[in-house]
Amino acid sequence: MTGRPVPAAVSPGHGGLDGATARRRYVTVSFLFWLPIGMSVATGVLLFTERGMGLAAIAGFYAVHSLTAAAMELPTGGLCDVIGRRPVLAIAGLLNLTAFTLIGLGAAGWAIALGMGLMGLARALSSGPAEAWYVDTVHAHAGPDADLRTGLARGSSATSAALALGTLLGGGLPWLLGLAPGLGEWLADTTGGLVIPLSVPALLGALVQGVFVLYVLSALPEPPRPRTTVRRVMGGVPAAIAAGLRLGARDALIRRILLTASAAGAALAAVELLTPGRAAALMGNAESGALVFAGLACAGFLCSALGSQLAPLVARFTGSSECAVLASLGLVALGLTLLGLTTHAMSPLATTVAVTGYGLVYLGLGAAGPNENDLLHRRVDASGRATALSVQSLSLQLVAAGAGLGAGALPPGPLPWLLAATAVLAGALLWVRRAAPVPPRPGSSATGGPVAAPVPPGPLHDTAPEEIHPHARPT
């Protein structure tokens, strides 16, 4: 006997992948999916305007996207738990490929609206399957107590990096094409007006989504699921949805995670709605403000990527995932407060403070996400993992939509920012009792950190007694 631990048996259904390989593939999938979406951030409104659409029509296009994503969030999460992660991800990629093609070539309002609707459906389909595949694969290789935070953090960082790079590419490609004399006119004449410089990022995004689909089909093995029929699939989805809706009612920790996602939705709604106007007011005109906002959005995505990368370190430094969520949300509330206090100031100092606050919001959200999901994945088993992620995403989206409408109806000034900061602070306070440390006990980590008993996979259980006894997660 060597005294070394015997590694867990590898599940043949996951291709014998070890944790490091699964992590790399999860990071690649996250990057490939979100890169085209980042490319559409900088040019979307400008492209629709160039196609002759008014502001009201453009707002309608984005409403189609948001409402479709929200309406389909739970049904598609249940579908993923019924037919598998890989096919749902591939379908999402094909829908996005079609959507970007319609948006890049479509000159009619119905084509653009259809493209935005398909993109919203793809967004709903994609919220959970890749992460659920990664967690399933790691658990199959190393058991339910395997470290998840590092992989979740790197996947979140890859998403933010893809959005940042995509924003730069989407804004830079039309500008570069415009440097060549007559190239834009040649593109339009050759294609009958279908392709213009502003549509190139969307068409390139369609190509990237094709690569995404091929990679998903070739690199994400999973165990074969029982043969099923369309009738059984449609019958299994409502049951998965019902299970997802019961998550918050049956498990206090998951309820806390869902409320935290709602607070994050309020923060994002305020930042995304109010920052462009502040940038335009600072620069004196909309065009320069749009350029500044593109750079600021890229910086925000990079801060989010950095926060995600630091998430495991924050958990180790604070002592648990719960403490890490508390500290990260406190950082978000501080950033929103700084943005609110500098609303009416245009001095260099005030601008510096506001930009710092903007960065803190994304840094805190990036650090909170992987730690929240680490807790979530230890609370649900493989049969409901994607549904749980869909419920979490739905909580964020619905509150973001309502908070955005509320922030738009309030008078301009610090009030919308401070209300968002209050919502995030309330979300942070939910973790105060949960984050209290407990003394070490037998079975604690080698570093002396507290270790909670692992939650076995299987049906969810009521955690009401645990509310009385604070505990800490292993680091």
Coordinates of C-alpha atoms in Angstrom, one line a residue:
M1 CA 0.0 0.0 0.0
T2 CA 1.3 3.4 -0.9
G3 CA -1.1 5.3 1.2
R4 CA -2.1 7.5 -1.7
P5 CA -5.8 8.0 -2.4
V6 CA -7.3 5.9 -5.2
P7 CA -8.6 8.1 -8.0
A8 CA -12.3 7.9 -8.7
A9 CA -13.4 5.7 -11.6
V10 CA -13.8 7.5 -14.8
S11 CA -17.2 7.4 -16.4
P12 CA -16.9 6.1 -20.0
G13 CA -19.9 8.1 -21.0
H14 CA -17.9 11.3 -20.6
G15 CA -15.1 10.0 -22.9
G16 CA -12.7 9.4 -19.9
L17 CA -12.0 13.1 -19.7
D18 CA -10.1 14.3 -16.7
G19 CA -10.9 17.6 -14.9
A20 CA -8.2 19.6 -16.7
T21 CA -9.4 18.5 -20.1
A22 CA -13.0 19.1 -19.3
R23 CA -12.1 22.6 -18.0
R24 CA -10.2 23.5 -21.2
R25 CA -13.2 22.4 -23.3
Y26 CA -15.7 24.2 -21.2
V27 CA -13.6 27.4 -21.5
T28 CA -13.4 27.0 -25.3
V29 CA -17.1 26.5 -25.6
S30 CA -17.8 29.6 -23.4
F31 CA -15.5 31.7 -25.5
L32 CA -16.8 30.6 -28.9
F33 CA -20.4 31.1 -28.0
W34 CA -20.1 34.6 -26.6
L35 CA -17.5 36.1 -29.1
P36 CA -20.1 36.7 -31.8
I37 CA -22.5 38.3 -29.3
G38 CA -19.8 40.7 -28.2
M39 CA -19.2 41.6 -31.8
S40 CA -22.9 42.6 -32.1
V41 CA -22.7 45.0 -29.1
A42 CA -20.9 47.8 -30.8
T43 CA -22.7 47.7 -34.2
G44 CA -26.3 46.5 -33.5
V45 CA -28.1 49.8 -33.1
L46 CA -26.0 51.5 -35.8
L47 CA -26.6 48.7 -38.3
F48 CA -30.4 48.8 -37.7
T49 CA -30.3 52.6 -38.1
E50 CA -28.4 52.2 -41.4
R51 CA -31.1 49.9 -42.6
G52 CA -33.6 52.7 -42.1
M53 CA -35.2 51.6 -38.8
G54 CA -36.4 54.1 -36.3
L55 CA -35.6 54.2 -32.6
A56 CA -39.0 52.7 -31.6
A57 CA -38.5 49.8 -34.0
I58 CA -35.0 49.2 -32.7
A59 CA -36.3 49.1 -29.1
G60 CA -39.0 46.6 -30.3
F61 CA -36.3 44.4 -31.8
Y62 CA -34.4 44.2 -28.5
A63 CA -37.7 43.6 -26.6
V64 CA -38.4 40.6 -28.9
H65 CA -35.0 39.2 -27.9
S66 CA -35.5 39.8 -24.1
L67 CA -39.1 38.5 -24.0
T68 CA -38.2 35.4 -26.0
A69 CA -35.3 34.6 -23.8
A70 CA -37.3 35.1 -20.6
A71 CA -40.3 33.1 -21.9
M72 CA -38.2 30.1 -23.0
E73 CA -35.7 30.1 -20.1
L74 CA -37.4 27.3 -18.0
P75 CA -38.8 25.2 -20.9
T76 CA -35.3 25.0 -22.6
G77 CA -33.6 24.3 -19.2
G78 CA -36.0 21.4 -18.8
L79 CA -35.3 20.2 -22.3
C80 CA -31.6 20.1 -21.6
D81 CA -32.1 17.8 -18.6
V82 CA -34.3 15.5 -20.7
I83 CA -32.4 15.1 -24.0
G84 CA -28.8 16.0 -23.0
R85 CA -26.4 18.9 -22.8
R86 CA -24.6 18.5 -26.2
P87 CA -27.7 18.5 -28.5
V88 CA -29.2 21.5 -26.8
L89 CA -25.9 23.5 -27.1
A90 CA -25.7 22.5 -30.8
I91 CA -29.2 23.7 -31.4
A92 CA -28.4 27.0 -29.7
G93 CA -25.4 27.4 -32.0
L94 CA -27.4 26.7 -35.1
L95 CA -30.1 29.2 -34.0
N96 CA -27.5 31.8 -33.4
L97 CA -25.9 31.1 -36.8
T98 CA -29.3 31.7 -38.5
A99 CA -30.0 34.8 -36.3
F100 CA -26.7 36.5 -37.2
T101 CA -27.2 35.7 -40.9
L102 CA -30.7 37.3 -40.8
I103 CA -29.4 40.3 -38.9
G104 CA -26.4 40.8 -41.1
L105 CA -28.3 40.5 -44.4
G106 CA -31.8 41.5 -43.5
A107 CA -33.1 44.8 -44.7
A108 CA -36.7 44.3 -43.7
G109 CA -38.0 44.7 -40.2
W110 CA -39.6 41.3 -40.1
A111 CA -36.2 39.6 -40.9
I112 CA -34.4 41.6 -38.1
A113 CA -37.2 40.8 -35.6
L114 CA -37.0 37.1 -36.5
G115 CA -33.3 37.2 -36.1
M116 CA -33.5 38.8 -32.7
G117 CA -36.2 36.3 -31.6
L118 CA -34.0 33.4 -32.7
M119 CA -31.1 34.9 -30.8
G120 CA -33.2 35.2 -27.7
L121 CA -34.2 31.5 -28.0
A122 CA -30.6 30.6 -28.4
R123 CA -29.7 32.6 -25.3
A124 CA -32.3 30.6 -23.4
L125 CA -31.1 27.3 -24.7
S126 CA -27.4 28.2 -23.9
S127 CA -28.0 29.2 -20.2
G128 CA -26.8 26.1 -18.4
P129 CA -25.9 23.2 -20.7
A130 CA -22.2 23.9 -21.1
E131 CA -21.8 24.5 -17.3
A132 CA -23.9 21.5 -16.5
W133 CA -21.8 19.3 -18.9
Y134 CA -18.6 20.5 -17.2
V135 CA -19.9 19.8 -13.7
D136 CA -21.2 16.4 -14.7
T137 CA -17.9 15.5 -16.3
V138 CA -15.8 16.5 -13.3
H139 CA -18.1 14.7 -10.9
A140 CA -17.9 11.6 -13.1
H141 CA -14.1 11.7 -13.0
A142 CA -13.4 12.9 -9.4
G143 CA -16.6 12.5 -7.5
P144 CA -19.1 15.0 -6.0
D145 CA -16.5 16.7 -3.8
A146 CA -14.2 17.7 -6.7
D147 CA -13.2 21.4 -6.9
L148 CA -15.5 23.3 -9.2
R149 CA -14.7 26.9 -8.5
T150 CA -11.5 27.0 -10.7
G151 CA -13.3 25.7 -13.8
L152 CA -16.4 27.9 -13.2
A153 CA -14.2 30.9 -12.7
R154 CA -12.2 30.3 -15.9
G155 CA -15.4 29.7 -17.9
S156 CA -16.8 33.0 -16.6
S157 CA -13.5 34.7 -17.4
A158 CA -13.6 33.3 -21.0
T159 CA -17.1 34.6 -21.4
S160 CA -16.1 38.1 -20.3
A161 CA -12.9 38.0 -22.4
A162 CA -15.0 37.0 -25.5
L163 CA -17.4 39.8 -24.9
A164 CA -14.5 42.3 -24.5
L165 CA -12.7 41.1 -27.6
G166 CA -15.9 40.9 -29.6
T167 CA -16.8 44.4 -28.7
L168 CA -13.4 45.7 -30.0
L169 CA -13.7 43.6 -33.2
G170 CA -17.3 44.6 -33.8
G171 CA -16.5 48.3 -33.5
G172 CA -13.1 48.1 -35.3
L173 CA -14.0 46.1 -38.4
P174 CA -16.4 48.6 -40.0
W175 CA -13.9 51.4 -39.2
L176 CA -11.1 49.4 -40.8
L177 CA -13.3 48.7 -43.9
G178 CA -14.1 52.4 -44.1
L179 CA -10.4 53.2 -44.5
A180 CA -10.2 51.5 -47.9
P181 CA -11.6 54.0 -50.5
G182 CA -14.7 52.7 -52.1
L183 CA -14.7 49.3 -50.3
G184 CA -18.1 49.9 -48.6
E185 CA -19.7 51.0 -51.8
W186 CA -18.2 47.9 -53.6
L187 CA -19.6 45.6 -51.0
A188 CA -23.1 47.1 -51.2
D189 CA -23.1 47.2 -55.0
T190 CA -21.8 43.6 -55.4
T191 CA -24.4 42.2 -53.0
G192 CA -27.3 44.3 -54.0
G193 CA -27.2 46.3 -50.7
L194 CA -27.3 43.2 -48.5
V195 CA -23.7 43.5 -47.2
I196 CA -22.5 46.8 -45.8
P197 CA -19.5 47.4 -43.5
L198 CA -21.7 47.5 -40.4
S199 CA -23.1 44.1 -41.3
V200 CA -19.7 42.4 -41.5
P201 CA -19.4 41.7 -37.8
A202 CA -22.7 39.9 -37.7
L203 CA -21.8 37.7 -40.7
L204 CA -18.4 36.9 -39.2
G205 CA -20.3 36.0 -36.0
A206 CA -22.4 33.5 -38.0
L207 CA -19.1 31.8 -39.1
V208 CA -17.9 31.6 -35.6
Q209 CA -21.1 30.0 -34.5
G210 CA -20.6 27.4 -37.2
V211 CA -17.2 26.6 -35.6
F212 CA -19.0 26.5 -32.2
V213 CA -21.4 23.9 -33.4
L214 CA -18.7 21.7 -34.8
Y215 CA -16.7 21.9 -31.6
V216 CA -19.6 21.1 -29.4
L217 CA -20.5 18.0 -31.4
S218 CA -16.9 16.7 -31.5
A219 CA -15.5 17.7 -28.1
L220 CA -18.3 17.4 -25.5
P221 CA -19.0 13.6 -25.0
E222 CA -21.7 12.7 -22.5
P223 CA -23.4 9.4 -21.5
P224 CA -26.1 8.1 -23.8
R225 CA -29.5 8.9 -22.5
P226 CA -32.5 6.5 -22.7
R227 CA -34.2 6.4 -26.1
T228 CA -37.1 8.7 -26.1
T229 CA -39.9 10.0 -28.3
V230 CA -41.2 13.5 -28.9
R231 CA -44.1 12.8 -26.7
R232 CA -41.9 11.7 -23.8
V233 CA -39.6 14.7 -24.3
M234 CA -42.6 17.1 -24.2
G235 CA -43.9 15.2 -21.1
G236 CA -40.6 15.4 -19.3
V237 CA -40.0 19.1 -19.8
P238 CA -43.0 20.3 -17.7
A239 CA -41.8 18.0 -14.9
A240 CA -38.4 19.5 -15.1
I241 CA -39.8 23.0 -15.1
A242 CA -42.0 22.2 -12.0
A243 CA -38.9 20.9 -10.3
G244 CA -37.0 24.1 -11.1
L245 CA -39.8 26.3 -9.7
R246 CA -39.8 24.3 -6.5
L247 CA -36.1 24.8 -6.0
G248 CA -36.4 28.1 -4.1
A249 CA -39.3 26.9 -2.0
R250 CA -37.6 23.7 -0.8
D251 CA -34.0 24.8 -0.3
A252 CA -33.1 28.0 1.6
L253 CA -29.6 28.2 0.1
I254 CA -30.9 28.0 -3.5
R255 CA -33.5 30.7 -2.6
R256 CA -30.7 32.9 -1.4
I257 CA -28.8 32.3 -4.6
L258 CA -31.9 33.2 -6.7
L259 CA -32.4 36.4 -4.7
T260 CA -28.7 37.3 -5.2
A261 CA -29.1 36.8 -9.0
S262 CA -32.1 39.2 -8.9
A263 CA -29.9 41.8 -7.1
A264 CA -27.3 41.4 -9.8
G265 CA -30.0 41.9 -12.4
A266 CA -30.9 45.3 -10.8
A267 CA -27.2 46.3 -10.9
L268 CA -26.8 45.4 -14.5
A269 CA -30.0 47.1 -15.6
A270 CA -28.9 50.4 -14.0
V271 CA -25.4 50.2 -15.5
E272 CA -26.4 49.3 -19.0
L273 CA -29.3 51.8 -19.2
L274 CA -27.7 54.8 -17.6
T275 CA -24.0 54.7 -18.5
P276 CA -24.4 55.5 -22.3
G277 CA -26.2 58.7 -21.5
R278 CA -23.5 59.7 -19.0
A279 CA -20.8 59.0 -21.6
A280 CA -22.6 61.2 -24.2
A281 CA -23.0 64.0 -21.7
L282 CA -19.4 63.8 -20.8
M283 CA -18.2 64.0 -24.4
G284 CA -20.8 66.5 -25.6
N285 CA -22.3 64.5 -28.5
A286 CA -23.7 61.0 -29.1
E287 CA -21.1 59.8 -31.5
S288 CA -18.1 60.5 -29.3
G289 CA -20.2 59.2 -26.3
A290 CA -20.8 55.9 -28.2
L291 CA -17.1 55.5 -28.8
V292 CA -16.3 56.1 -25.1
F293 CA -19.0 53.7 -24.0
A294 CA -17.6 51.0 -26.3
G295 CA -14.3 51.3 -24.6
L296 CA -15.8 51.4 -21.2
A297 CA -17.9 48.3 -21.9
C298 CA -14.8 46.5 -23.0
A299 CA -13.1 47.5 -19.8
G300 CA -16.1 46.4 -17.8
F301 CA -16.0 42.9 -19.5
L302 CA -12.3 42.7 -18.7
C303 CA -13.0 43.6 -15.0
S304 CA -15.6 40.9 -14.9
A305 CA -13.1 38.4 -16.4
L306 CA -10.6 39.4 -13.7
G307 CA -13.1 39.1 -11.0
S308 CA -14.1 35.6 -12.2
Q309 CA -10.4 34.6 -12.3
L310 CA -10.0 35.9 -8.7
A311 CA -13.1 34.1 -7.4
P312 CA -11.3 31.0 -6.0
L313 CA -8.7 33.3 -4.3
V314 CA -11.5 35.4 -2.8
A315 CA -13.1 32.3 -1.4
R316 CA -9.8 31.1 0.1
F317 CA -9.1 34.6 1.5
T318 CA -12.5 35.0 3.1
G319 CA -12.8 31.4 4.2
S320 CA -15.8 30.1 2.2
S321 CA -17.9 30.6 -0.9
E322 CA -20.6 32.3 1.2
C323 CA -18.1 34.8 2.6
A324 CA -16.8 35.4 -1.0
V325 CA -20.3 36.2 -2.3
L326 CA -20.9 38.6 0.6
A327 CA -17.6 40.5 0.0
S328 CA -18.1 40.6 -3.8
L329 CA -21.6 42.0 -3.6
G330 CA -20.4 44.6 -1.1
L331 CA -17.9 45.7 -3.8
V332 CA -20.8 45.9 -6.3
A333 CA -22.8 48.1 -3.9
L334 CA -19.8 50.4 -3.4
G335 CA -19.3 50.8 -7.1
L336 CA -23.0 51.7 -7.7
T337 CA -22.8 54.2 -4.8
L338 CA -19.7 55.9 -6.4
L339 CA -21.6 56.1 -9.7
G340 CA -24.6 57.7 -8.0
L341 CA -22.6 60.2 -6.0
T342 CA -20.8 61.5 -9.1
T343 CA -23.9 61.8 -11.4
H344 CA -23.9 65.6 -11.7
A345 CA -20.1 66.1 -11.6
M346 CA -18.0 66.4 -14.7
S347 CA -14.6 67.2 -13.1
P348 CA -11.6 64.9 -13.8
L349 CA -11.7 63.7 -10.2
A350 CA -15.4 62.9 -10.4
T351 CA -15.0 61.1 -13.7
T352 CA -12.1 59.0 -12.3
V353 CA -14.3 58.1 -9.3
A354 CA -17.2 57.2 -11.7
V355 CA -15.0 55.0 -13.9
T356 CA -13.6 53.3 -10.8
G357 CA -17.1 52.6 -9.6
Y358 CA -18.0 51.2 -13.0
G359 CA -15.1 48.8 -12.8
L360 CA -15.9 47.8 -9.2
V361 CA -19.4 46.8 -10.3
Y362 CA -18.2 44.4 -12.9
L363 CA -15.3 43.2 -10.8
G364 CA -17.6 42.3 -7.9
L365 CA -20.2 40.6 -10.2
G366 CA -17.4 38.6 -11.8
A367 CA -16.1 37.4 -8.4
A368 CA -19.5 36.6 -7.0
G369 CA -20.8 34.4 -9.9
P370 CA -18.5 31.4 -9.7
N371 CA -18.8 31.2 -5.9
E372 CA -22.6 31.3 -6.1
N373 CA -22.6 28.6 -8.8
D374 CA -20.2 26.5 -6.8
L375 CA -22.8 26.5 -4.0
L376 CA -25.6 25.8 -6.4
H377 CA -24.0 22.8 -8.1
R378 CA -23.4 21.1 -4.7
R379 CA -27.1 21.5 -4.0
V380 CA -28.6 19.9 -7.1
D381 CA -27.8 16.7 -8.9
A382 CA -27.3 16.1 -12.6
S383 CA -30.9 15.5 -13.4
G384 CA -31.9 19.1 -12.5
R385 CA -28.6 21.0 -12.9
A386 CA -29.5 22.8 -16.2
T387 CA -33.0 23.6 -14.9
A388 CA -31.5 25.2 -11.8
L389 CA -29.2 27.3 -13.9
S390 CA -32.2 28.4 -16.0
V391 CA -34.1 29.4 -12.9
Q392 CA -31.1 31.5 -11.8
S393 CA -30.8 33.1 -15.2
L394 CA -34.6 33.8 -15.3
S395 CA -34.4 35.5 -11.9
L396 CA -31.7 37.8 -13.2
Q397 CA -33.5 38.6 -16.5
L398 CA -36.9 39.3 -15.0
V399 CA -35.6 41.7 -12.3
A400 CA -33.3 43.3 -14.8
A401 CA -36.2 44.0 -17.1
G402 CA -38.3 45.5 -14.3
A403 CA -35.4 47.5 -12.8
G404 CA -34.6 48.9 -16.3
L405 CA -38.1 50.1 -16.7
G406 CA -38.1 51.6 -13.2
A407 CA -34.7 53.3 -13.7
G408 CA -35.9 54.8 -17.0
A409 CA -39.0 56.2 -15.3
L410 CA -37.2 57.9 -12.4
P411 CA -35.8 61.4 -12.8
P412 CA -32.2 61.5 -13.9
G413 CA -29.7 61.9 -11.1
P414 CA -28.3 59.8 -8.3
L415 CA -31.6 58.1 -7.2
P416 CA -31.6 55.3 -9.8
W417 CA -28.0 54.4 -9.0
L418 CA -28.6 54.5 -5.2
L419 CA -31.7 52.4 -5.5
A420 CA -29.7 49.8 -7.4
A421 CA -27.0 49.9 -4.8
T422 CA -29.6 49.4 -2.1
A423 CA -30.9 46.3 -3.9
V424 CA -27.4 44.8 -4.2
L425 CA -26.7 45.6 -0.5
A426 CA -29.9 43.8 0.5
G427 CA -28.7 40.8 -1.5
A428 CA -25.3 40.9 0.2
L429 CA -26.9 41.0 3.7
L430 CA -28.7 37.7 2.9
W431 CA -25.3 36.1 3.3
V432 CA -24.2 37.6 6.6
R433 CA -25.5 34.8 8.8
R434 CA -24.6 32.1 6.2
A435 CA -21.1 33.4 6.0
A436 CA -20.3 33.2 9.7
P437 CA -17.3 30.9 10.2
V438 CA -17.3 27.7 12.3
P439 CA -14.4 26.2 14.3
P440 CA -12.4 23.5 12.6
R441 CA -13.5 19.9 13.3
P442 CA -12.2 16.5 12.4
G443 CA -12.0 16.1 8.6
S444 CA -11.2 19.8 8.1
S445 CA -8.7 20.7 5.3
A446 CA -5.0 20.4 5.7
T447 CA -4.7 24.2 6.0
G448 CA -7.0 24.2 9.0
G449 CA -9.9 25.7 7.1
P450 CA -13.5 24.7 8.0
V451 CA -15.0 21.9 5.9
A452 CA -18.7 21.2 5.7
A453 CA -20.0 17.8 5.2
P454 CA -20.5 17.1 1.5
V455 CA -24.1 17.2 0.2
P456 CA -24.7 13.9 -1.5
P457 CA -26.2 14.0 -5.0
G458 CA -29.9 13.2 -5.2
P459 CA -33.2 14.9 -4.4
L460 CA -33.1 18.2 -2.7
H461 CA -33.7 18.4 1.0
D462 CA -35.1 21.0 3.3
T463 CA -32.3 23.1 4.8
A464 CA -34.3 24.9 7.4
P465 CA -32.3 23.4 10.3
E466 CA -29.1 24.5 8.7
E467 CA -30.3 28.1 8.8
I468 CA -29.8 28.0 12.6
H469 CA -26.2 26.7 12.4
P470 CA -24.0 28.8 10.1
H471 CA -21.5 26.7 8.2
A472 CA -18.6 27.3 5.8
R473 CA -17.8 25.7 2.5
P474 CA -14.5 23.9 2.0
T475 CA -11.8 26.0 0.2

